[in-house]
C-alpha cells in the first residue's frame, strides 16, 4: 500500500498526529496523511487527505525519499510530502491529538515503523541553518 504523509513545519517544529485508538496502529504517532488512491499521485493524495483529516488546505512543495516497511501483515511505502498550510482552521476529524514537535520531542513518541525510519531525515531537516555571512570570492 502506498501512503502519503505530510511534512508540515513551522519554524523548528513539525506537525505530528496520534492515530485514533480504534484504528489500525491506534495510539501510534504519524505524520498525517493516508492511502494514495488509484489514479492519484502523492501530491494529490496529500491535498485530499489533509483536507479530510485536518480541514486544512495545503500546497505541496517537495518530497523526501520514501520509506518502506514490509512485514507479514503490511507492505507500506510511505511517501513524505513537504507541505505549506495556506488556509483553514486545524480541526481534528480522525486523529486523537496533534502536536507541534521540536526535534528533541520526536524521540519521546511511539511512531509507526515507517515513520520511525523517516525520523533521522526529519530531525536533520528541522536543524537550524547556520548563519553564514554573505561572502565574495577572493
Ligand atoms: N497517514 C499515515 N499513515 C501511516 C503513516 N505511517 C504508517 O505506517 N502509516 C500506515 C497506517 C495505515 O496502515 C496506513 C494509512 O492508513 P490511513 O488509515 O491513515 O489512511 P486512510 O485514511 O486512507 O485509510 P482508510 O480511510 O482506509 O481508513 O499507513 C503515516 O505517517 N501517516
mmCIF file of C-alpha atoms and ligand atoms in Angstrom:
data_model
loop_
_atom_site.group_PDB
_atom_site.id
_atom_site.type_symbol
_atom_site.label_atom_id
_atom_site.label_comp_id
_atom_site.label_asym_id
_atom_site.label_seq_id
_atom_site.Cartn_x
_atom_site.Cartn_y
_atom_site.Cartn_z
ATOM 1 C CA UNK A 1 0.000 0.000 0.000
ATOM 2 C CA UNK A 2 1.277 3.445 -0.928
ATOM 3 C CA UNK A 3 0.703 6.082 1.736
ATOM 4 C CA UNK A 4 1.392 9.819 1.516
ATOM 5 C CA UNK A 5 2.198 11.743 4.696
ATOM 6 C CA UNK A 6 2.522 15.497 5.176
ATOM 7 C CA UNK A 7 5.696 17.137 6.433
ATOM 8 C CA UNK A 8 4.334 20.438 7.724
ATOM 9 C CA UNK A 9 6.774 22.646 9.605
ATOM 10 C CA UNK A 10 6.606 25.974 11.356
ATOM 11 C CA UNK A 11 9.960 27.369 12.475
ATOM 12 C CA UNK A 12 11.773 24.478 14.132
ATOM 13 C CA UNK A 13 8.605 22.451 14.760
ATOM 14 C CA UNK A 14 6.761 19.799 12.800
ATOM 15 C CA UNK A 15 3.109 18.827 12.960
ATOM 16 C CA UNK A 16 2.677 15.295 14.288
ATOM 17 C CA UNK A 17 -0.532 13.392 14.915
ATOM 18 C CA UNK A 18 -1.611 10.486 17.083
ATOM 19 C CA UNK A 19 -3.702 7.841 15.329
ATOM 20 C CA UNK A 20 -7.148 7.292 16.788
ATOM 21 C CA UNK A 21 -7.281 4.463 19.327
ATOM 22 C CA UNK A 22 -9.808 2.400 17.357
ATOM 23 C CA UNK A 23 -7.925 2.443 14.025
ATOM 24 C CA UNK A 24 -5.120 0.218 12.784
ATOM 25 C CA UNK A 25 -1.930 1.147 14.651
ATOM 26 C CA UNK A 26 -4.129 3.073 17.075
ATOM 27 C CA UNK A 27 -2.239 5.287 19.501
ATOM 28 C CA UNK A 28 0.901 5.382 17.361
ATOM 29 C CA UNK A 29 2.202 8.744 16.165
ATOM 30 C CA UNK A 30 2.485 9.566 12.484
ATOM 31 C CA UNK A 31 2.610 12.423 10.055
ATOM 32 C CA UNK A 32 -0.958 12.988 8.882
ATOM 33 C CA UNK A 33 -1.966 11.584 5.512
ATOM 34 C CA UNK A 34 -3.353 8.371 4.099
ATOM 35 C CA UNK A 35 -3.518 5.895 1.273
ATOM 36 C CA UNK A 36 -2.774 7.081 -2.242
ATOM 37 C CA UNK A 37 -5.799 6.094 -4.306
ATOM 38 C CA UNK A 38 -5.710 4.669 -7.814
ATOM 39 C CA UNK A 39 -5.045 7.425 -10.345
ATOM 40 C CA UNK A 40 -3.660 9.830 -7.744
ATOM 41 C CA UNK A 41 -0.088 10.917 -7.203
ATOM 42 C CA UNK A 42 1.364 11.631 -3.758
ATOM 43 C CA UNK A 43 0.766 15.390 -4.049
ATOM 44 C CA UNK A 44 -2.903 14.942 -4.981
ATOM 45 C CA UNK A 45 -3.404 12.388 -2.210
ATOM 46 C CA UNK A 46 -1.889 14.611 0.468
ATOM 47 C CA UNK A 47 -4.023 17.615 -0.515
ATOM 48 C CA UNK A 48 -7.156 15.420 -0.268
ATOM 49 C CA UNK A 49 -6.168 13.667 2.965
ATOM 50 C CA UNK A 50 -5.143 16.816 4.843
ATOM 51 C CA UNK A 51 -8.440 18.461 3.919
ATOM 52 C CA UNK A 52 -10.341 15.339 5.089
ATOM 53 C CA UNK A 53 -8.378 14.802 8.303
ATOM 54 C CA UNK A 54 -7.439 18.287 9.488
ATOM 55 C CA UNK A 55 -9.632 20.602 7.406
ATOM 56 C CA UNK A 56 -6.563 22.444 6.148
ATOM 57 C CA UNK A 57 -5.663 23.477 2.610
ATOM 58 C CA UNK A 58 -2.034 22.657 1.867
ATOM 59 C CA UNK A 59 0.270 23.202 -1.073
ATOM 60 C CA UNK A 60 2.906 20.508 -1.622
ATOM 61 C CA UNK A 61 6.403 21.763 -2.369
ATOM 62 C CA UNK A 62 8.675 18.739 -2.437
ATOM 63 C CA UNK A 63 9.267 15.268 -1.143
ATOM 64 C CA UNK A 64 11.545 13.123 0.973
ATOM 65 C CA UNK A 65 12.720 9.701 -0.050
ATOM 66 C CA UNK A 66 10.023 7.108 0.615
ATOM 67 C CA UNK A 67 10.462 4.620 3.438
ATOM 68 C CA UNK A 68 9.355 1.015 3.116
ATOM 69 C CA UNK A 69 8.143 -1.443 5.729
ATOM 70 C CA UNK A 70 7.418 -4.944 4.508
ATOM 71 C CA UNK A 71 6.239 -7.167 7.326
ATOM 72 C CA UNK A 72 3.962 -10.235 7.136
ATOM 73 C CA UNK A 73 0.821 -8.107 7.576
ATOM 74 C CA UNK A 74 1.639 -4.786 5.967
ATOM 75 C CA UNK A 75 3.604 -3.675 2.949
ATOM 76 C CA UNK A 76 3.792 0.080 3.350
ATOM 77 C CA UNK A 77 5.568 2.532 1.101
ATOM 78 C CA UNK A 78 5.418 5.849 2.937
ATOM 79 C CA UNK A 79 5.860 8.903 0.704
ATOM 80 C CA UNK A 80 6.552 12.056 2.736
ATOM 81 C CA UNK A 81 5.445 15.278 1.052
ATOM 82 C CA UNK A 82 6.606 18.720 2.272
ATOM 83 C CA UNK A 83 3.583 20.982 2.552
ATOM 84 C CA UNK A 84 2.739 24.552 3.384
ATOM 85 C CA UNK A 85 -0.601 25.398 5.011
ATOM 86 C CA UNK A 86 -2.337 28.134 3.047
ATOM 87 C CA UNK A 87 -5.726 28.265 4.774
ATOM 88 C CA UNK A 88 -8.169 26.598 7.135
ATOM 89 C CA UNK A 89 -8.565 26.117 10.855
ATOM 90 C CA UNK A 90 -6.950 22.999 12.221
ATOM 91 C CA UNK A 91 -9.800 20.645 13.181
ATOM 92 C CA UNK A 92 -9.295 17.012 14.199
ATOM 93 C CA UNK A 93 -11.587 14.766 12.136
ATOM 94 C CA UNK A 94 -9.799 11.461 12.687
ATOM 95 C CA UNK A 95 -6.820 11.827 14.986
ATOM 96 C CA UNK A 96 -6.665 11.514 18.745
ATOM 97 C CA UNK A 97 -4.381 14.521 19.055
ATOM 98 C CA UNK A 98 -1.924 16.679 17.120
ATOM 99 C CA UNK A 99 1.174 18.427 18.452
ATOM 100 C CA UNK A 100 3.856 20.733 17.042
ATOM 101 C CA UNK A 101 7.084 18.977 17.983
ATOM 102 C CA UNK A 102 10.717 20.078 18.034
ATOM 103 C CA UNK A 103 13.453 17.638 17.013
ATOM 104 C CA UNK A 104 14.158 16.739 20.636
ATOM 105 C CA UNK A 105 10.483 15.876 21.276
ATOM 106 C CA UNK A 106 10.244 13.455 18.364
ATOM 107 C CA UNK A 107 12.124 10.681 20.141
ATOM 108 C CA UNK A 108 9.639 10.698 23.008
ATOM 109 C CA UNK A 109 6.707 9.464 20.900
ATOM 110 C CA UNK A 110 5.840 5.956 19.765
ATOM 111 C CA UNK A 111 5.952 6.128 15.957
ATOM 112 C CA UNK A 112 4.626 3.759 13.316
ATOM 113 C CA UNK A 113 7.509 1.649 11.950
ATOM 114 C CA UNK A 114 7.589 3.516 8.607
ATOM 115 C CA UNK A 115 7.784 6.869 10.423
ATOM 116 C CA UNK A 116 10.497 5.637 12.763
ATOM 117 C CA UNK A 117 12.681 5.033 9.686
ATOM 118 C CA UNK A 118 11.933 8.548 8.451
ATOM 119 C CA UNK A 119 12.763 10.343 11.721
ATOM 120 C CA UNK A 120 16.529 10.894 11.213
ATOM 121 C CA UNK A 121 15.822 12.743 7.937
ATOM 122 C CA UNK A 122 13.152 14.829 9.663
ATOM 123 C CA UNK A 123 15.459 15.699 12.549
ATOM 124 C CA UNK A 124 18.123 16.841 10.098
ATOM 125 C CA UNK A 125 15.521 18.868 8.204
ATOM 126 C CA UNK A 126 14.461 20.667 11.415
ATOM 127 C CA UNK A 127 18.003 21.661 12.375
ATOM 128 C CA UNK A 128 18.526 25.408 12.069
ATOM 129 C CA UNK A 129 20.669 26.609 9.180
ATOM 130 C CA UNK A 130 23.912 28.181 10.458
ATOM 131 C CA UNK A 131 24.116 31.947 9.972
ATOM 132 C CA UNK A 132 26.700 32.331 7.233
ATOM 133 C CA UNK A 133 27.642 35.865 6.389
ATOM 134 C CA UNK A 134 27.367 36.748 2.737
ATOM 135 C CA UNK A 135 30.694 36.273 1.067
ATOM 136 C CA UNK A 136 32.525 37.355 -2.053
ATOM 137 C CA UNK A 137 35.041 35.347 -3.953
ATOM 138 C CA UNK A 138 38.629 36.373 -3.489
HETATM 139 N N1 LIG B 1 -1.369 8.543 7.380
HETATM 140 C C1 LIG B 1 -0.281 7.866 7.717
HETATM 141 N N2 LIG B 1 -0.345 6.515 7.703
HETATM 142 C C2 LIG B 1 0.767 5.868 8.048
HETATM 143 C C3 LIG B 1 1.950 6.543 8.410
HETATM 144 N N3 LIG B 1 2.893 5.606 8.712
HETATM 145 C C4 LIG B 1 2.310 4.407 8.531
HETATM 146 O O1 LIG B 1 2.824 3.303 8.711
HETATM 147 N N4 LIG B 1 1.001 4.553 8.128
HETATM 148 C C5 LIG B 1 0.093 3.455 7.824
HETATM 149 C C6 LIG B 1 -1.074 3.344 8.746
HETATM 150 C C7 LIG B 1 -2.138 2.728 7.871
HETATM 151 O O2 LIG B 1 -1.940 1.321 7.833
HETATM 152 C C8 LIG B 1 -1.815 3.290 6.509
HETATM 153 C C9 LIG B 1 -2.599 4.513 6.139
HETATM 154 O O3 LIG B 1 -3.858 4.361 6.547
HETATM 155 P P1 LIG B 1 -4.812 5.555 6.992
HETATM 156 O O4 LIG B 1 -5.846 4.916 7.809
HETATM 157 O O5 LIG B 1 -4.093 6.704 7.592
HETATM 158 O O6 LIG B 1 -5.268 6.015 5.566
HETATM 159 P P2 LIG B 1 -6.699 6.229 5.003
HETATM 160 O O7 LIG B 1 -7.268 7.461 5.670
HETATM 161 O O8 LIG B 1 -6.542 6.241 3.517
HETATM 162 O O9 LIG B 1 -7.429 4.910 5.500
HETATM 163 P P3 LIG B 1 -8.937 4.453 5.464
HETATM 164 O O10 LIG B 1 -9.739 5.624 5.009
HETATM 165 O O11 LIG B 1 -8.920 3.286 4.546
HETATM 166 O O12 LIG B 1 -9.177 4.061 6.897
HETATM 167 O O13 LIG B 1 -0.445 3.635 6.532
HETATM 168 C C10 LIG B 1 1.975 7.957 8.411
HETATM 169 O O14 LIG B 1 2.955 8.641 8.731
HETATM 170 N N5 LIG B 1 0.830 8.577 8.061
#
